Coordinates of C-alpha atoms and ligand atoms in Angstrom, one line a residue:
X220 CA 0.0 0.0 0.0
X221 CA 1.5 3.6 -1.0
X222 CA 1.5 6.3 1.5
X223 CA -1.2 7.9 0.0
X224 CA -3.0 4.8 0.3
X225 CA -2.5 4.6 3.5
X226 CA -3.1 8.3 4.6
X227 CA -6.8 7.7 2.9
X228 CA -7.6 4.4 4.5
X229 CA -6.7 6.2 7.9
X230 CA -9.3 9.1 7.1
X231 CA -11.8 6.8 6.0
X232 CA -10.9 4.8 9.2
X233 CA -11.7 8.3 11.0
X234 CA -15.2 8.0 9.3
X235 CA -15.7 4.8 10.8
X236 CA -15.0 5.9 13.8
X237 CA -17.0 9.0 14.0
X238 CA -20.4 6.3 13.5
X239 CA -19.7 4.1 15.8
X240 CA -18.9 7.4 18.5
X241 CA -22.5 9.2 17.8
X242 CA -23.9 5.1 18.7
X243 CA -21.9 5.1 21.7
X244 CA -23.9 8.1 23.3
X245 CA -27.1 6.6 21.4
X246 CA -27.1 10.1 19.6
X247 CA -28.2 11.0 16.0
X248 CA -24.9 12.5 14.3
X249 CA -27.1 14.5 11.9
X250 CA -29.3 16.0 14.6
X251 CA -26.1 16.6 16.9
X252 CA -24.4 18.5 13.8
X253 CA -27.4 20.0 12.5
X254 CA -27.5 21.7 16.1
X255 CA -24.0 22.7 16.2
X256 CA -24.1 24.1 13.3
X257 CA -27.1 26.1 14.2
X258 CA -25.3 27.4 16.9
X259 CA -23.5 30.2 14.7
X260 CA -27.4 31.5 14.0
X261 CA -26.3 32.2 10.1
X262 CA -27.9 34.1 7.8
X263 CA -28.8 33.1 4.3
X264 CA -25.5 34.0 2.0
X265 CA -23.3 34.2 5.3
X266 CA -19.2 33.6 4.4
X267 CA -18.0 31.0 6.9
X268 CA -15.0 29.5 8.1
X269 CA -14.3 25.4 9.3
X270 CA -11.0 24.8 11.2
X271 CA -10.3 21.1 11.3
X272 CA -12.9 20.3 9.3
X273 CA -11.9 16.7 8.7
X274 CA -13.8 14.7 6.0
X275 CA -16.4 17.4 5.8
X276 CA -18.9 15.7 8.3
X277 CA -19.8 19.3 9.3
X278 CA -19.5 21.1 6.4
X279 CA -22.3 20.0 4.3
X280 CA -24.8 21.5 7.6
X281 CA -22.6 24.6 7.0
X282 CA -22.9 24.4 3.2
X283 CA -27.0 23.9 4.2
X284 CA -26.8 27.1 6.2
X285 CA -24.4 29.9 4.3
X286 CA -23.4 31.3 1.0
X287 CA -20.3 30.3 1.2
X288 CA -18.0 27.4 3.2
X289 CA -13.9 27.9 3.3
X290 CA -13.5 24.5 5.1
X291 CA -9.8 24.1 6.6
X292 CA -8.0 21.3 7.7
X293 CA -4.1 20.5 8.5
X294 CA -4.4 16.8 6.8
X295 CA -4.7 16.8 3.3
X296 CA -5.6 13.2 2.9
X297 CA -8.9 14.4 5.1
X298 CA -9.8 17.1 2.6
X299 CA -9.6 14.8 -0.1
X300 CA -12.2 12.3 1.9
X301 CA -14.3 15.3 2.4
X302 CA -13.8 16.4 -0.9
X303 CA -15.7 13.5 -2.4
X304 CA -18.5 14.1 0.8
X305 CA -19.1 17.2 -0.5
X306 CA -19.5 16.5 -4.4
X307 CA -21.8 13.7 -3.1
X308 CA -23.9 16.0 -1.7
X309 CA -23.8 18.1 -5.0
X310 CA -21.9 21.3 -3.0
X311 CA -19.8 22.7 -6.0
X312 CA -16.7 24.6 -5.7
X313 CA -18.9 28.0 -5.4
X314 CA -20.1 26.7 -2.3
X315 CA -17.2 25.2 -0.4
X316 CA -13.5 25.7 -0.9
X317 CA -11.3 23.0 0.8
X318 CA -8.1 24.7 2.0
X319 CA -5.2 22.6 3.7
X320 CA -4.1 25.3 6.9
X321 CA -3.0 25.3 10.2
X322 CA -6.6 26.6 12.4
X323 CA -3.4 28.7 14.5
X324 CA -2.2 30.6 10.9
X325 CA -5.1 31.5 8.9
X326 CA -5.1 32.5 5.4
X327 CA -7.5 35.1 6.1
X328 CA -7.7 39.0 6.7
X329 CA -9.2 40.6 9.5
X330 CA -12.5 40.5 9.8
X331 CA -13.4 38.5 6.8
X332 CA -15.6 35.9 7.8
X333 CA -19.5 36.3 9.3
X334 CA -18.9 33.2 11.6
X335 CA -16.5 30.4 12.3
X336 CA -16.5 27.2 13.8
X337 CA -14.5 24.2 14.8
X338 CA -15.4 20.8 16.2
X339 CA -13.3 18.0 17.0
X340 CA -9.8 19.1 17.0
X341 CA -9.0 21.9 19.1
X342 CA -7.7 20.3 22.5
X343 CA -4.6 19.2 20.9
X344 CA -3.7 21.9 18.8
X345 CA -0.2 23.1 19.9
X346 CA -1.6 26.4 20.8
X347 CA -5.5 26.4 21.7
X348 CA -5.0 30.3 22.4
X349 CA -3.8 31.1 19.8
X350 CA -6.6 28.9 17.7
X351 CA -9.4 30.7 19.4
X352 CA -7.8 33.9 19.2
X353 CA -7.3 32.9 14.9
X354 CA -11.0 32.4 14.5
X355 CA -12.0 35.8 16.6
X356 CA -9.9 37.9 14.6
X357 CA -11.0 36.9 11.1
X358 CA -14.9 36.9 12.1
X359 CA -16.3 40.7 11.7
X360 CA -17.4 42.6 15.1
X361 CA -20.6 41.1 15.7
X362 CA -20.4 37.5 14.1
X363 CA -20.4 34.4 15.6
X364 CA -17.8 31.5 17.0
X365 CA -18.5 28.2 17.9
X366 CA -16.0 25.3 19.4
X367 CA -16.3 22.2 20.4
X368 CA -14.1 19.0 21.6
X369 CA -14.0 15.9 24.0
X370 CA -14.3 17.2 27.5
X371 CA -16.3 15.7 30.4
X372 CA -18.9 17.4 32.2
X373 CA -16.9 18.5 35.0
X374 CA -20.2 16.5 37.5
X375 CA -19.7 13.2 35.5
X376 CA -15.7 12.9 36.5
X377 CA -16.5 10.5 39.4
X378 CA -19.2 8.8 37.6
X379 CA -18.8 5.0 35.8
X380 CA -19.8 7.0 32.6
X381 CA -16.9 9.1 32.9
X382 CA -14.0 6.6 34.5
X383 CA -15.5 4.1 31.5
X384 CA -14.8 7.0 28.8
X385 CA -11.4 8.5 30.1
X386 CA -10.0 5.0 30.8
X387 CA -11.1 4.7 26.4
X388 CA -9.7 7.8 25.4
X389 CA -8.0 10.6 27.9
X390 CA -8.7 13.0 25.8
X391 CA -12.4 12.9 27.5
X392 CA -10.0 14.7 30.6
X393 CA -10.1 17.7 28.7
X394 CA -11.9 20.9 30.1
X395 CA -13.5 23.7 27.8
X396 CA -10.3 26.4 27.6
X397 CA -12.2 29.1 29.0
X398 CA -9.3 31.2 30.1
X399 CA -7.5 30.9 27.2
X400 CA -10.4 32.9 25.3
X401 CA -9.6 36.3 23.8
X402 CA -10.5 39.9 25.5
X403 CA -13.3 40.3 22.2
X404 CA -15.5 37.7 23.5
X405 CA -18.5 38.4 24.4
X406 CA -22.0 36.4 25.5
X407 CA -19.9 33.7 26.1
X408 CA -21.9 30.2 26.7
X409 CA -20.7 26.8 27.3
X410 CA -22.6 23.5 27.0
X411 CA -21.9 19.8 27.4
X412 CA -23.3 17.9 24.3
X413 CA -23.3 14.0 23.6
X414 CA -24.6 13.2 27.4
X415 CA -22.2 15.5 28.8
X416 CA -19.1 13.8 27.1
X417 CA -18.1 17.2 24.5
X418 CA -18.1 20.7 25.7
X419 CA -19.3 23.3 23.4
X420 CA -18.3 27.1 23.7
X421 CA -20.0 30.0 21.7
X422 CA -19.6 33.6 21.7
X423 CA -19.9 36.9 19.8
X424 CA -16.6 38.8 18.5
X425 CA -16.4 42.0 20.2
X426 CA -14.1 45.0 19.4
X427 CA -11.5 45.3 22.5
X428 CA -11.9 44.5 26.2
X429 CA -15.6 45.1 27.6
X430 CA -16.8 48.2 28.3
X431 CA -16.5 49.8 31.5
X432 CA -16.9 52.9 33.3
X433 CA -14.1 53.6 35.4
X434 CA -15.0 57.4 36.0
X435 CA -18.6 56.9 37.2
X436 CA -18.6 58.2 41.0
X437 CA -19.7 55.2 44.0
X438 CA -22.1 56.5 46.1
X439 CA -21.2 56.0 49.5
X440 CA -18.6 56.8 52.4
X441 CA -15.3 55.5 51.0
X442 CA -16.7 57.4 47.0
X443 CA -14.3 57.3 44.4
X444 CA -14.3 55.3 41.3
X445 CA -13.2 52.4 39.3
X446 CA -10.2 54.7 38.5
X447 CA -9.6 56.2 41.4
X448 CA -8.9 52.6 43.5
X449 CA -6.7 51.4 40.7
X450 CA -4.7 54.1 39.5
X451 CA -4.4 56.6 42.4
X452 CA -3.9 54.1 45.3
X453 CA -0.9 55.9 47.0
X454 CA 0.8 54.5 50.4
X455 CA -0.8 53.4 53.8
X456 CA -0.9 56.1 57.0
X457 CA -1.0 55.2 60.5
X458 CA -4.4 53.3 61.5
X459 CA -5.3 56.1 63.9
X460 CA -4.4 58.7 61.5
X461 CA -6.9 56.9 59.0
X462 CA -9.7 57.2 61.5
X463 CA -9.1 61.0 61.5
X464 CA -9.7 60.9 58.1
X465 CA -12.6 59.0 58.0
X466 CA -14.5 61.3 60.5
X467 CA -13.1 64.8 59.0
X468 CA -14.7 63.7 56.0
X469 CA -17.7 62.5 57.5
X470 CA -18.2 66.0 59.6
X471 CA -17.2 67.8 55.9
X472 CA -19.9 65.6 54.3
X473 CA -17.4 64.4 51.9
X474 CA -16.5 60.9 51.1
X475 CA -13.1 59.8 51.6
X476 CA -12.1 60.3 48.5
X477 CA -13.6 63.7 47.6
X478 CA -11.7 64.9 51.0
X479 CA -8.8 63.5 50.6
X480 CA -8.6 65.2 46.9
X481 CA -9.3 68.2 48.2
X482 CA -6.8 67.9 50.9
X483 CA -4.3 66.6 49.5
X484 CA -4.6 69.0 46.2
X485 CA -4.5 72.1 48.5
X486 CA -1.7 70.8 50.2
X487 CA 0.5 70.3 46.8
X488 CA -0.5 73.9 45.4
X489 CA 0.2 75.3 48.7
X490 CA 3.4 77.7 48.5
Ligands
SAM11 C1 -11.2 14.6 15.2 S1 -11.0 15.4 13.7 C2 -12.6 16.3 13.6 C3 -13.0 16.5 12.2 C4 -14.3 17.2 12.0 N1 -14.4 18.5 12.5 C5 -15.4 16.3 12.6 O1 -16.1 16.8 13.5 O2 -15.6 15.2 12.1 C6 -9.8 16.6 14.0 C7 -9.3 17.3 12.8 O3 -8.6 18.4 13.2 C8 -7.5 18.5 12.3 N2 -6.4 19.4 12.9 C9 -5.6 19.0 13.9 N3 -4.8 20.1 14.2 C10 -5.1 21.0 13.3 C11 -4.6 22.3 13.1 N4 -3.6 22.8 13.9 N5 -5.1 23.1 12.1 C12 -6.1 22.6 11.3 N6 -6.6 21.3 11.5 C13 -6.1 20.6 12.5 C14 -7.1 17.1 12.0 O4 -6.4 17.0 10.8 C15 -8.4 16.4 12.0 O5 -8.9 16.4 10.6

């Protein structure tokens, strides 16, 4: 057998595989995928991107849902299964184009996609940041992502359901990589799917960090703001000179802050 040969009777192996899992969990693949899928709410004509998108199991309920499909995968000898998935299905080059790339160094500017998505993969990609961060930045403000992968229900890790599964396949040990997602994520959700076996996060690209108000004044005896107790901390005093404070602002009706501003400011521009 060639090396070709080989690589495509491992990804139709994979294909195999991927019936007997969905049996395992007594789960319809179509209905699981068609959910996914609708996860990324699409609208008709949407351009969307597939990391890892193997032998195109998902793709043709992307295809179903958007314009247009770019459909990625590292292993060529899975596009090529996919490949014949997809002109099975009838979905012409217009309507999906299979790209070998790494999900961590995408092809694609800023902003150029409505949506991404990724199943299967992610947990061992060398960086899982920097995957997540990939799919963010080429979705426009506003679009969706949606990732998935083994992972246990964190309340099934004692339970013969989970010992059975992570003593099959460790990769069921995995956890969703919630703090490795990126500052422009926002309306973040996670689910377990599969009778808790695969965790599925979904969120909406935002532009920067979350907004904040770091000016607006707290009501209150200690007053200040966000701003104020991050950037202008400045060094302790002696506890009972503290308590003077306290009660000179509370005879001056002035919270702590506001009298300690004013003090302090009338004792630098003193002469
Ligand atoms: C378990 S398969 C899942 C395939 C498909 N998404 C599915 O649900 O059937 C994982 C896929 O991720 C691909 N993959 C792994 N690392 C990758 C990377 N860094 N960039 C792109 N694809 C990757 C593999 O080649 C493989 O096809």
């Amino acid at each position: 057998m060639s090396n070709a040969d080989y690589a495509g009777a491992r990804a139709r192996e994979y294909d195999r595989g991927m019936e007997v899992l969905f049996q395992t969990f007594a789960t319809d693949e179509a209905t699981v995928r068609e959910q996914l899928t609708g996860l990324l709410g699409l609208a008709p004509g949407a351009r969307v991107l597939e990391t890892g998108c193997g032998t195109g199991r998902d793709t043709i309920h992307l295809a179903a849902k958007a314009g247009v499909v770019y459909a990625t995968d590292l292993s060529a000898d899975m596009i090529q299964v996919g490949r014949s998935r997809l002109a099975n299905a009838g979905l012409g080059t217009d309507r999906v184009h299979l790209l070998v790339s790494d999900a961590t160094r995408l092809p694609f500017a800023d902003g150029f996609f409505d949506a991404a998505y990724h199943f299967g993969g992610i947990n061992l990609f060398p960086d899982i940041r920097q995957g997540i961060a990939e799919m963010a930045r080429v979705v426009k403000p506003g679009g969706k992502v949606v990732f998935g992968d083994e992972g246990l229900a964190p309340w099934l890790a004692d339970s013969e359901f989970g010992k059975v599964l992570v003593n099959s396949n460790p990769l069921y040990r995995y956890q969703p990589p919630l703090a490795l997602m990126p500052v422009e994520a926002r309306d973040v959700a996670c689910r377990w799917i599969m009778n808790g076996a695969f965790y599925v996060v979904d969120f909406v690209v935002g532009v920067g960090e979350p907004y904040l108000d770091m000016d607006l004044p707290f009501p209150g005896w200690r007053g200040g703001s966000h701003r104020t107790r991050y950037y202008g901390k400045l060094d302790g005093v002696a506890p009972e000179v503290r308590q003077q404070v306290v009660d000179a602002a509370a005879r001056a009706g002035l919270s702590i802050t506001e009298w300690l501003e004013q003090t302090l400011r009338a004792a630098v521009n003193r002469k």
